[in-house]
Coordinates of C-alpha atoms and ligand atoms in Angstrom, one line a residue:
M4 CA -7.7 -25.8 30.9
K5 CA -10.2 -24.6 28.3
D6 CA -9.3 -22.6 25.3
K7 CA -12.4 -20.4 25.2
K8 CA -11.6 -19.1 21.6
A9 CA -12.1 -22.6 20.3
F10 CA -15.8 -23.0 21.3
K11 CA -16.9 -22.8 17.7
P12 CA -19.1 -25.1 15.7
C13 CA -17.3 -27.9 14.0
D14 CA -17.8 -30.1 11.0
L15 CA -16.8 -33.4 12.6
V16 CA -15.8 -35.8 9.8
I17 CA -15.6 -39.4 10.9
F18 CA -13.5 -41.5 8.4
G19 CA -14.5 -45.1 8.9
A20 CA -18.0 -44.1 10.2
L21 CA -19.5 -47.5 9.6
G22 CA -16.6 -49.4 11.3
D23 CA -16.4 -50.9 14.8
L24 CA -14.8 -48.0 16.6
S25 CA -17.3 -45.5 15.2
R26 CA -20.3 -47.7 15.9
R27 CA -19.3 -48.9 19.4
K28 CA -17.7 -45.9 20.8
L29 CA -17.7 -42.6 18.8
L30 CA -21.4 -42.4 17.8
I31 CA -22.5 -43.5 21.3
S32 CA -20.3 -41.0 23.0
L33 CA -21.5 -38.2 20.7
Y34 CA -25.1 -39.1 21.5
R35 CA -24.3 -39.0 25.2
L36 CA -22.8 -35.5 24.8
E37 CA -25.9 -34.5 22.9
R38 CA -28.0 -35.7 25.8
S39 CA -26.1 -33.4 28.1
S40 CA -26.4 -30.5 25.6
L41 CA -22.6 -30.4 25.4
I42 CA -22.3 -30.2 21.6
E43 CA -22.4 -26.8 20.0
P44 CA -25.8 -26.4 18.3
D45 CA -24.4 -25.8 14.8
T46 CA -21.8 -28.7 14.9
R47 CA -22.4 -31.3 12.2
I48 CA -21.3 -34.9 12.0
I49 CA -20.4 -36.2 8.6
G50 CA -19.9 -40.0 8.4
V51 CA -17.5 -41.1 5.6
D52 CA -17.1 -44.8 4.5
R53 CA -16.6 -46.8 1.4
Y54 CA -20.1 -48.5 1.4
P55 CA -23.0 -46.9 -0.4
Q56 CA -25.5 -45.3 2.0
E57 CA -28.1 -42.6 2.1
N58 CA -28.0 -40.0 4.9
S59 CA -31.1 -41.7 6.3
G60 CA -29.3 -45.1 6.1
F61 CA -26.4 -43.7 8.2
A62 CA -28.9 -42.3 10.7
Q63 CA -30.6 -45.7 10.8
I64 CA -27.2 -47.5 11.4
T65 CA -26.4 -45.0 14.2
H66 CA -29.8 -45.7 15.8
T67 CA -29.2 -49.4 15.7
S68 CA -25.7 -49.0 17.2
L69 CA -27.3 -47.0 20.0
Q70 CA -29.8 -49.7 20.6
E71 CA -26.9 -52.2 20.8
F72 CA -24.2 -50.4 22.7
L73 CA -25.8 -47.5 24.7
H74 CA -27.2 -49.7 27.4
E75 CA -30.0 -47.3 28.1
E76 CA -33.2 -46.1 26.4
I77 CA -32.8 -43.7 23.5
N78 CA -34.6 -40.5 24.3
D79 CA -36.7 -39.4 21.3
T80 CA -36.1 -35.7 21.7
V81 CA -32.4 -36.1 22.0
W82 CA -32.3 -38.5 19.1
E83 CA -34.2 -36.0 16.9
R84 CA -31.7 -33.3 17.7
F85 CA -28.8 -35.7 17.3
S86 CA -29.9 -37.3 14.0
A87 CA -30.4 -33.8 12.5
R88 CA -26.6 -33.4 12.7
L89 CA -25.8 -36.6 10.8
S90 CA -25.0 -36.8 7.1
Y91 CA -23.1 -39.4 5.1
L92 CA -20.6 -39.5 2.2
Q93 CA -19.5 -42.6 0.3
M94 CA -15.9 -42.2 -0.5
D95 CA -12.9 -44.3 -1.7
L96 CA -10.3 -42.8 0.6
T97 CA -7.5 -43.9 -1.7
Q98 CA -8.9 -41.8 -4.6
P99 CA -7.7 -38.1 -4.3
D100 CA -10.5 -36.9 -6.7
Q101 CA -13.2 -38.1 -4.3
Y102 CA -12.3 -35.5 -1.7
K103 CA -14.1 -32.9 -3.8
Q104 CA -17.4 -34.1 -2.5
L105 CA -16.1 -33.7 1.1
H106 CA -15.0 -30.1 0.1
A107 CA -18.6 -29.4 -1.0
A108 CA -20.0 -30.8 2.2
I109 CA -18.1 -28.8 4.8
D110 CA -18.1 -25.2 5.5
P111 CA -14.7 -23.9 6.7
K112 CA -15.9 -20.3 6.9
T113 CA -18.3 -21.0 9.8
R114 CA -17.1 -24.3 11.2
I115 CA -13.8 -25.9 12.2
M116 CA -13.1 -29.1 10.3
V117 CA -12.2 -31.9 12.8
N118 CA -11.1 -35.0 11.0
Y119 CA -11.5 -38.2 13.0
F120 CA -9.4 -41.0 11.6
A121 CA -11.3 -44.1 12.7
V122 CA -9.7 -46.2 10.1
S123 CA -6.8 -48.6 9.8
P124 CA -3.4 -46.7 9.9
F125 CA -2.5 -47.8 6.4
L126 CA -5.1 -45.3 5.1
F127 CA -3.7 -42.4 7.1
K128 CA -1.3 -41.4 4.4
C129 CA -4.1 -41.4 1.7
I130 CA -6.4 -39.3 3.8
C131 CA -3.8 -36.8 4.7
Q132 CA -2.9 -36.4 1.0
G133 CA -6.5 -36.3 -0.1
L134 CA -7.4 -33.6 2.4
D135 CA -4.3 -31.6 1.5
K136 CA -4.6 -31.8 -2.3
S137 CA -8.3 -30.9 -2.2
G138 CA -7.4 -27.7 -0.4
I139 CA -10.1 -28.2 2.3
L140 CA -7.8 -27.7 5.3
T141 CA -7.3 -24.4 7.1
E142 CA -4.9 -23.6 9.9
E143 CA -7.8 -24.2 12.3
S144 CA -8.5 -27.8 11.0
R145 CA -7.7 -30.6 13.4
M146 CA -7.1 -34.3 13.0
V147 CA -7.8 -36.9 15.7
M148 CA -6.2 -40.4 15.6
E149 CA -5.7 -43.2 18.0
K150 CA -3.8 -46.3 18.5
P151 CA -2.2 -48.3 17.1
I152 CA 0.1 -45.4 16.1
G153 CA 2.6 -47.9 14.7
H154 CA 3.7 -51.2 16.2
D155 CA 7.2 -49.9 17.1
L156 CA 9.2 -46.8 17.0
S157 CA 10.1 -46.7 13.3
S158 CA 6.5 -47.5 12.1
S159 CA 5.2 -44.9 14.5
K160 CA 7.6 -42.3 13.1
E161 CA 6.4 -43.2 9.6
I162 CA 2.8 -42.4 10.5
N163 CA 3.7 -39.3 12.4
D164 CA 5.9 -38.1 9.5
E165 CA 3.0 -38.5 7.0
V166 CA 0.7 -36.7 9.2
A167 CA 3.2 -33.9 9.8
K168 CA 3.4 -33.2 6.1
V169 CA -0.2 -31.9 6.3
F170 CA -1.0 -31.0 9.9
N171 CA 1.3 -29.2 12.3
E172 CA 1.7 -30.7 15.8
K173 CA -0.8 -28.3 17.3
Q174 CA -3.5 -29.6 15.0
V175 CA -2.9 -33.3 15.8
Y176 CA -4.9 -34.9 18.7
R177 CA -3.7 -38.4 19.5
I178 CA -6.2 -40.2 21.7
D179 CA -5.6 -42.6 24.5
H180 CA -9.0 -43.1 25.8
Y181 CA -7.7 -43.9 29.3
L182 CA -6.8 -40.2 29.6
G183 CA -10.5 -39.3 29.4
K184 CA -11.5 -41.5 32.2
E185 CA -12.7 -39.7 35.3
T186 CA -10.3 -41.3 37.7
V187 CA -7.2 -40.9 35.6
L188 CA -7.9 -37.1 35.5
N189 CA -8.7 -37.2 39.2
L190 CA -5.1 -38.2 39.7
L191 CA -4.1 -34.6 38.9
A192 CA -6.6 -33.3 41.6
L193 CA -5.6 -35.9 44.1
R194 CA -1.9 -35.3 43.8
F195 CA -1.7 -31.6 43.2
A196 CA -4.7 -30.2 45.2
N197 CA -4.1 -32.2 48.5
S198 CA -1.2 -31.3 50.6
I199 CA -1.2 -34.7 52.4
F200 CA -0.3 -36.3 49.1
T201 CA 1.9 -33.5 47.5
T202 CA 4.2 -33.8 50.6
N203 CA 4.2 -37.6 50.8
W204 CA 4.5 -38.6 47.2
N205 CA 8.1 -39.8 46.9
H206 CA 10.6 -42.4 48.0
N207 CA 10.6 -41.2 51.6
T208 CA 7.1 -42.4 52.3
I209 CA 6.1 -44.7 49.5
D210 CA 7.3 -48.3 49.4
H211 CA 6.0 -49.3 46.0
I212 CA 3.1 -48.8 43.6
Q213 CA 1.0 -51.4 41.7
I214 CA -1.0 -50.8 38.6
T215 CA -3.4 -53.4 37.5
V216 CA -5.5 -53.3 34.3
A217 CA -7.3 -56.7 34.3
E218 CA -9.8 -57.5 31.6
E219 CA -12.4 -60.2 31.5
V220 CA -12.8 -60.1 27.8
G221 CA -10.7 -62.4 25.5
I222 CA -9.8 -61.8 21.9
E223 CA -13.4 -62.0 20.5
G224 CA -13.1 -61.7 16.8
R225 CA -9.9 -59.6 16.9
W226 CA -7.5 -62.5 16.8
E227 CA -5.7 -61.4 13.7
Y228 CA -5.0 -57.8 14.9
F229 CA -4.3 -58.9 18.5
D230 CA -1.9 -61.8 17.6
K231 CA 0.4 -59.3 15.7
T232 CA 0.1 -56.9 18.6
G233 CA 0.1 -58.6 22.0
Q234 CA -0.8 -57.2 25.3
L235 CA 2.4 -55.3 25.7
R236 CA 1.8 -53.2 22.7
D237 CA -2.0 -53.2 22.9
M238 CA -2.4 -52.1 26.5
L239 CA 0.9 -51.4 28.2
Q240 CA 2.6 -49.2 25.7
N241 CA -0.3 -46.8 25.9
H242 CA -2.9 -47.1 28.7
L243 CA -0.6 -48.3 31.5
L244 CA 2.3 -46.1 30.7
Q245 CA -0.1 -43.1 30.6
I246 CA -1.4 -43.9 34.0
L247 CA 2.1 -44.4 35.2
T248 CA 3.2 -40.9 33.9
F249 CA 0.2 -39.3 35.7
I250 CA 1.2 -41.0 39.0
A251 CA 4.9 -40.3 38.7
M252 CA 5.3 -36.9 37.0
E253 CA 6.5 -33.8 38.8
P254 CA 4.0 -31.0 39.4
P255 CA 3.3 -29.3 36.1
V256 CA 3.6 -25.5 36.0
N257 CA -0.1 -25.2 35.1
L258 CA -2.7 -27.3 33.3
E259 CA -1.7 -26.2 29.8
A260 CA -0.9 -29.0 27.4
R261 CA 2.8 -28.1 27.1
S262 CA 3.4 -28.2 30.8
I263 CA 1.7 -31.5 31.2
H264 CA 3.4 -33.1 28.1
N265 CA 6.8 -31.9 29.3
E266 CA 6.4 -33.5 32.7
K267 CA 5.1 -36.8 31.3
I268 CA 8.0 -37.0 28.8
K269 CA 10.5 -36.6 31.7
V270 CA 9.0 -39.7 33.3
L271 CA 9.2 -41.7 30.1
E272 CA 12.8 -40.6 29.7
A273 CA 13.6 -41.8 33.3
L274 CA 12.3 -45.3 32.8
R275 CA 15.1 -47.7 33.4
P276 CA 15.5 -49.8 30.2
I277 CA 14.6 -53.4 30.3
T278 CA 17.0 -55.3 28.1
I279 CA 18.3 -58.8 27.5
S280 CA 20.4 -58.6 30.7
N281 CA 17.4 -58.1 33.1
V282 CA 14.3 -59.1 31.1
H283 CA 14.0 -62.4 33.0
E284 CA 13.9 -60.8 36.4
K285 CA 11.7 -57.9 35.4
T286 CA 9.1 -59.2 33.0
V287 CA 6.5 -62.0 32.8
R288 CA 4.6 -62.9 29.6
G289 CA 1.6 -65.1 29.8
Q290 CA -1.1 -66.6 27.5
Y291 CA -4.4 -67.9 28.7
T292 CA -5.6 -71.4 28.4
G293 CA -9.2 -72.6 28.7
G294 CA -10.9 -71.9 32.0
Y295 CA -14.0 -70.6 33.8
L296 CA -15.2 -67.1 34.0
K297 CA -18.3 -66.4 36.2
G298 CA -19.1 -70.1 36.1
K299 CA -19.0 -70.3 32.3
S300 CA -16.4 -72.3 30.4
V301 CA -14.3 -70.2 28.0
P302 CA -11.7 -71.2 25.4
G303 CA -8.0 -70.7 25.6
Y304 CA -6.1 -68.1 23.5
L305 CA -5.1 -70.9 21.0
E306 CA -8.6 -72.2 20.7
E307 CA -10.2 -68.8 19.8
E308 CA -11.8 -68.3 16.4
G309 CA -9.2 -67.9 13.7
A310 CA -6.3 -68.9 16.0
N311 CA -2.9 -70.1 14.9
K312 CA -2.3 -72.9 17.3
E313 CA 1.5 -72.2 17.3
S314 CA 1.1 -68.6 18.4
T315 CA 3.4 -67.4 21.2
T316 CA 1.8 -63.9 21.5
E317 CA 1.3 -62.8 25.1
S318 CA -2.2 -62.0 26.4
F319 CA -0.8 -61.1 29.8
V320 CA 2.2 -59.0 30.9
A321 CA 3.6 -58.2 34.3
L322 CA 6.6 -55.9 34.8
R323 CA 8.7 -54.4 37.4
V324 CA 9.4 -50.8 36.3
D325 CA 12.1 -48.5 37.9
I326 CA 12.1 -44.8 37.4
D327 CA 15.6 -43.4 37.6
N328 CA 15.0 -40.0 39.2
W329 CA 15.2 -38.5 42.6
R330 CA 11.6 -38.8 43.5
W331 CA 11.3 -42.5 42.8
A332 CA 14.7 -43.9 43.7
D333 CA 14.2 -47.4 45.0
V334 CA 10.4 -47.3 44.6
P335 CA 9.4 -50.1 42.1
F336 CA 6.2 -49.7 40.1
Y337 CA 4.6 -53.2 39.3
L338 CA 2.4 -53.1 36.3
R339 CA 0.2 -56.0 35.1
T340 CA -2.4 -56.3 32.5
G341 CA -4.1 -59.3 30.9
K342 CA -7.1 -60.6 29.0
R343 CA -9.5 -63.2 30.4
M344 CA -8.5 -62.5 33.9
H345 CA -10.6 -63.1 37.1
N346 CA -12.7 -59.9 36.7
K347 CA -12.5 -56.5 35.0
R348 CA -10.6 -54.3 37.4
T349 CA -8.4 -51.3 36.8
E350 CA -6.8 -49.9 39.9
I351 CA -3.7 -48.2 41.3
V352 CA -2.5 -49.2 44.8
V353 CA 0.0 -47.0 46.5
Y354 CA 1.7 -48.8 49.4
F355 CA 3.2 -46.4 51.9
K356 CA 6.2 -47.5 54.0
Q357 CA 5.8 -49.4 57.2
L358 CA 6.5 -47.6 60.3
P359 CA 10.0 -48.0 61.7
H360 CA 8.6 -49.0 65.2
N361 CA 5.4 -50.5 66.5
I362 CA 4.0 -49.6 69.9
F363 CA 0.9 -51.7 69.4
K364 CA 2.6 -55.0 69.3
D365 CA 0.1 -56.6 71.7
S366 CA -2.7 -56.0 69.4
Y367 CA -1.1 -56.1 66.0
R368 CA 2.3 -57.8 65.6
D369 CA 3.1 -56.2 62.3
L370 CA 1.3 -53.0 61.6
P371 CA 0.4 -53.1 57.9
P372 CA 1.3 -50.1 55.8
N373 CA -1.3 -47.5 54.8
R374 CA -2.5 -48.0 51.3
L375 CA -4.2 -45.6 48.9
I376 CA -6.4 -47.5 46.4
I377 CA -7.6 -45.7 43.3
H378 CA -10.3 -47.6 41.5
L379 CA -10.5 -46.6 37.9
Q380 CA -13.1 -49.1 36.8
P381 CA -15.6 -50.6 37.2
N382 CA -16.6 -48.6 40.2
E383 CA -14.7 -45.3 40.3
G384 CA -13.5 -44.3 43.7
V385 CA -10.7 -43.7 46.1
E386 CA -10.0 -45.6 49.3
I387 CA -7.5 -45.0 52.0
E388 CA -6.7 -47.8 54.4
I389 CA -5.8 -46.6 57.8
L390 CA -5.4 -48.3 61.2
N391 CA -8.0 -47.3 63.8
K392 CA -8.6 -48.2 67.4
I393 CA -11.5 -50.6 68.0
P394 CA -13.9 -48.8 70.3
G395 CA -14.1 -50.3 73.8
I396 CA -12.9 -49.9 77.3
D397 CA -10.6 -52.8 77.5
E398 CA -7.2 -52.2 79.0
D399 CA -5.4 -52.9 75.8
I400 CA -5.7 -50.6 72.7
K401 CA -6.9 -52.9 70.0
I402 CA -6.1 -51.8 66.4
Q403 CA -8.0 -52.7 63.2
K404 CA -7.6 -51.9 59.6
T405 CA -10.4 -49.7 58.3
K406 CA -11.2 -47.8 55.1
L407 CA -12.0 -44.2 54.3
D408 CA -14.0 -44.9 51.2
L409 CA -14.9 -42.3 48.6
S410 CA -17.2 -43.8 45.9
F411 CA -17.7 -41.3 43.0
S412 CA -21.2 -42.5 42.3
E413 CA -22.2 -42.0 45.9
T414 CA -20.4 -38.7 46.6
F415 CA -21.2 -37.1 43.3
K416 CA -24.7 -38.3 42.8
Q417 CA -25.8 -35.2 40.9
H418 CA -22.9 -35.4 38.5
S419 CA -22.9 -37.7 35.5
I420 CA -19.7 -39.7 35.1
F421 CA -18.7 -39.7 31.5
G422 CA -16.6 -42.3 29.8
G423 CA -13.1 -41.6 28.2
Y424 CA -14.3 -41.1 24.7
E425 CA -17.0 -38.5 25.6
K426 CA -14.5 -36.4 27.5
L427 CA -11.8 -36.6 24.7
I428 CA -14.2 -36.1 21.7
L429 CA -15.5 -33.0 23.5
E430 CA -12.0 -31.7 24.1
A431 CA -11.1 -32.3 20.5
L432 CA -14.2 -30.3 19.4
R433 CA -13.3 -27.6 21.9
G434 CA -9.7 -27.5 20.7
N435 CA -8.1 -28.3 24.0
P436 CA -5.0 -30.6 23.4
T437 CA -4.1 -31.1 27.1
L438 CA -5.4 -34.7 27.4
F439 CA -3.9 -35.8 24.1
L440 CA -0.5 -37.3 23.4
S441 CA 2.3 -35.5 21.9
R442 CA 4.5 -37.1 19.2
E443 CA 7.5 -37.1 21.5
E444 CA 5.6 -38.9 24.2
I445 CA 4.5 -41.7 21.9
E446 CA 8.0 -42.1 20.5
Q447 CA 9.6 -42.1 23.9
A448 CA 7.1 -44.8 25.0
W449 CA 7.9 -46.9 21.9
T450 CA 11.6 -46.6 22.5
W451 CA 11.2 -48.1 26.0
I452 CA 8.8 -50.8 24.8
D453 CA 10.9 -51.8 21.8
S454 CA 13.7 -52.7 24.1
I455 CA 11.5 -55.1 26.0
Q456 CA 10.1 -56.6 22.8
D457 CA 13.6 -57.0 21.4
A458 CA 14.8 -58.8 24.5
W459 CA 11.8 -61.1 24.4
A460 CA 12.5 -61.9 20.8
H461 CA 16.1 -62.6 21.7
I462 CA 15.4 -65.0 24.6
N463 CA 12.5 -66.5 22.7
D464 CA 10.8 -68.1 25.7
A465 CA 7.2 -69.3 25.3
P466 CA 4.6 -67.3 27.3
K467 CA 3.6 -68.8 30.6
P468 CA 0.2 -70.4 30.6
Y469 CA -2.6 -69.2 33.0
P470 CA -6.2 -70.5 33.1
A471 CA -8.8 -68.0 32.0
G472 CA -10.5 -66.6 35.0
S473 CA -7.3 -66.5 37.1
W474 CA -5.0 -63.6 38.1
G475 CA -2.3 -64.6 35.5
P476 CA 0.6 -67.0 35.6
I477 CA 2.3 -68.0 38.9
A478 CA 5.5 -66.3 37.6
S479 CA 3.8 -63.0 38.1
V480 CA 3.4 -63.8 41.8
A481 CA 7.0 -64.7 41.9
L482 CA 7.9 -61.3 40.3
L483 CA 6.8 -59.6 43.5
A484 CA 7.6 -62.4 45.9
R485 CA 11.3 -62.0 44.9
D486 CA 11.1 -58.5 46.3
G487 CA 9.1 -59.6 49.5
R488 CA 5.9 -58.2 48.1
A489 CA 2.5 -59.5 46.8
W490 CA -0.1 -58.3 44.4
E491 CA -3.3 -56.7 45.7
E492 CA -6.0 -59.4 45.1
Ligands
LIG503 C1 -8.1 -51.0 23.9 C2 -7.5 -52.3 23.6 O1 -7.3 -49.9 23.7 O2 -8.5 -51.0 25.3 C3 -8.5 -53.4 23.9 O3 -7.2 -52.3 22.2 C4 -8.9 -53.3 25.3 O4 -7.8 -54.7 23.6 C5 -9.4 -52.0 25.6 O5 -9.9 -54.4 25.6 C6 -9.8 -51.8 27.1 O6 -10.4 -50.6 27.3 P1 -11.4 -50.4 28.6 O7 -11.8 -48.9 28.5 O8 -12.5 -51.4 28.4 O9 -10.5 -50.7 29.7

């Protein structure tokens, strides 16, 4: 998976270094990588933003961010090493002549320039042009960007076209931070390193699959962005579809980026379109009302700060997804994601088929199906539910549901479990594109999502209310109940 040639020092330039993404995620992840001595010793981090600041001021802001978001004590020795890498440039990114100072600050002869675009997409074009005109870029330079890469197919194409004028596809690293999460990556190992799963991963043995990404958080100061976006575009177009592609793809030829991207694209191409004709039976949109979370009262979506009381944006989505290929014929995937749900839980549940005949009827009238449960967060792990005989010398064989339970933190005590950003930033510094999204993947995902969004706009139904702290609207229960199934609760 690793491209050994690329282990060179980098000049990591963070555009938007004082912004939320940088302070909450990027700088924290970089510090964690430093703590594990994973950053090349000569790599430098250059923060760029529009506010005046000294190098020492940027270091101070970074330190304060660590105190706020690291959730552990800052180690003095690690901080000393880390802060020595930091420098800051004040730039107006819309002014091409300002890129001269960036030119003077980097060293393309000894370091690879990695440009992290942690800014709003409307600045992408200016940055690309500024970098290009100043002649800083080399063939080795990279750019890292993340969602939102557009809000539909055509806006995503516009962004990708601008970027493509300056960077070729191999230089572009599009982040979906879920692809850096340990358990998402483990899907590759689970599926393609274990014969019990490789041989049983299809419509012959699997009944259906559920993917839940439930969040406790509400909108919290992001109302304006979120209200234009909604949960379908904010979470499903990217994170849930990415998980889906990892579960559903065919075995890639190897772990190279091209092989994995090819297989993921095939899954996206096989998604059965959701259109006006089937949107009612296949989708549920919800919006939270006031309620209780962990005993505390929380406001509804329309009562959040800055809210437009008329908004019909969804904060919850549930879908039935069908994949039209041989492997997944008649195996529905049920996806749901929402804000302000009962608790934070991201998991995949694979329901295997029920046995055709039960010889243990006296003990268990309906043998429940085996289930594989993959916990992505908060506690990473894998469980398999199997049926076992209850020990005893009774005449009857009594059966009970039991769990083979592999908790990552227990089993891999000696290994640190890194977050998605750490893994992906490191891979961008190393020059390994495997876990990043290709342009084709993003555009294919938008094509499918646009059709749902258009159908919703056409039918113009209000989202179904659900109280904060619940598992979503009743209609999402009905979505599965219609097929004789129920969500994992
Ligand atoms: C982001 C979304 O991409 O992912 C947020 O924009 C969401 O709305 C977040 O809260 C969830 O990420 P995680 O890693 O906490 O599950």
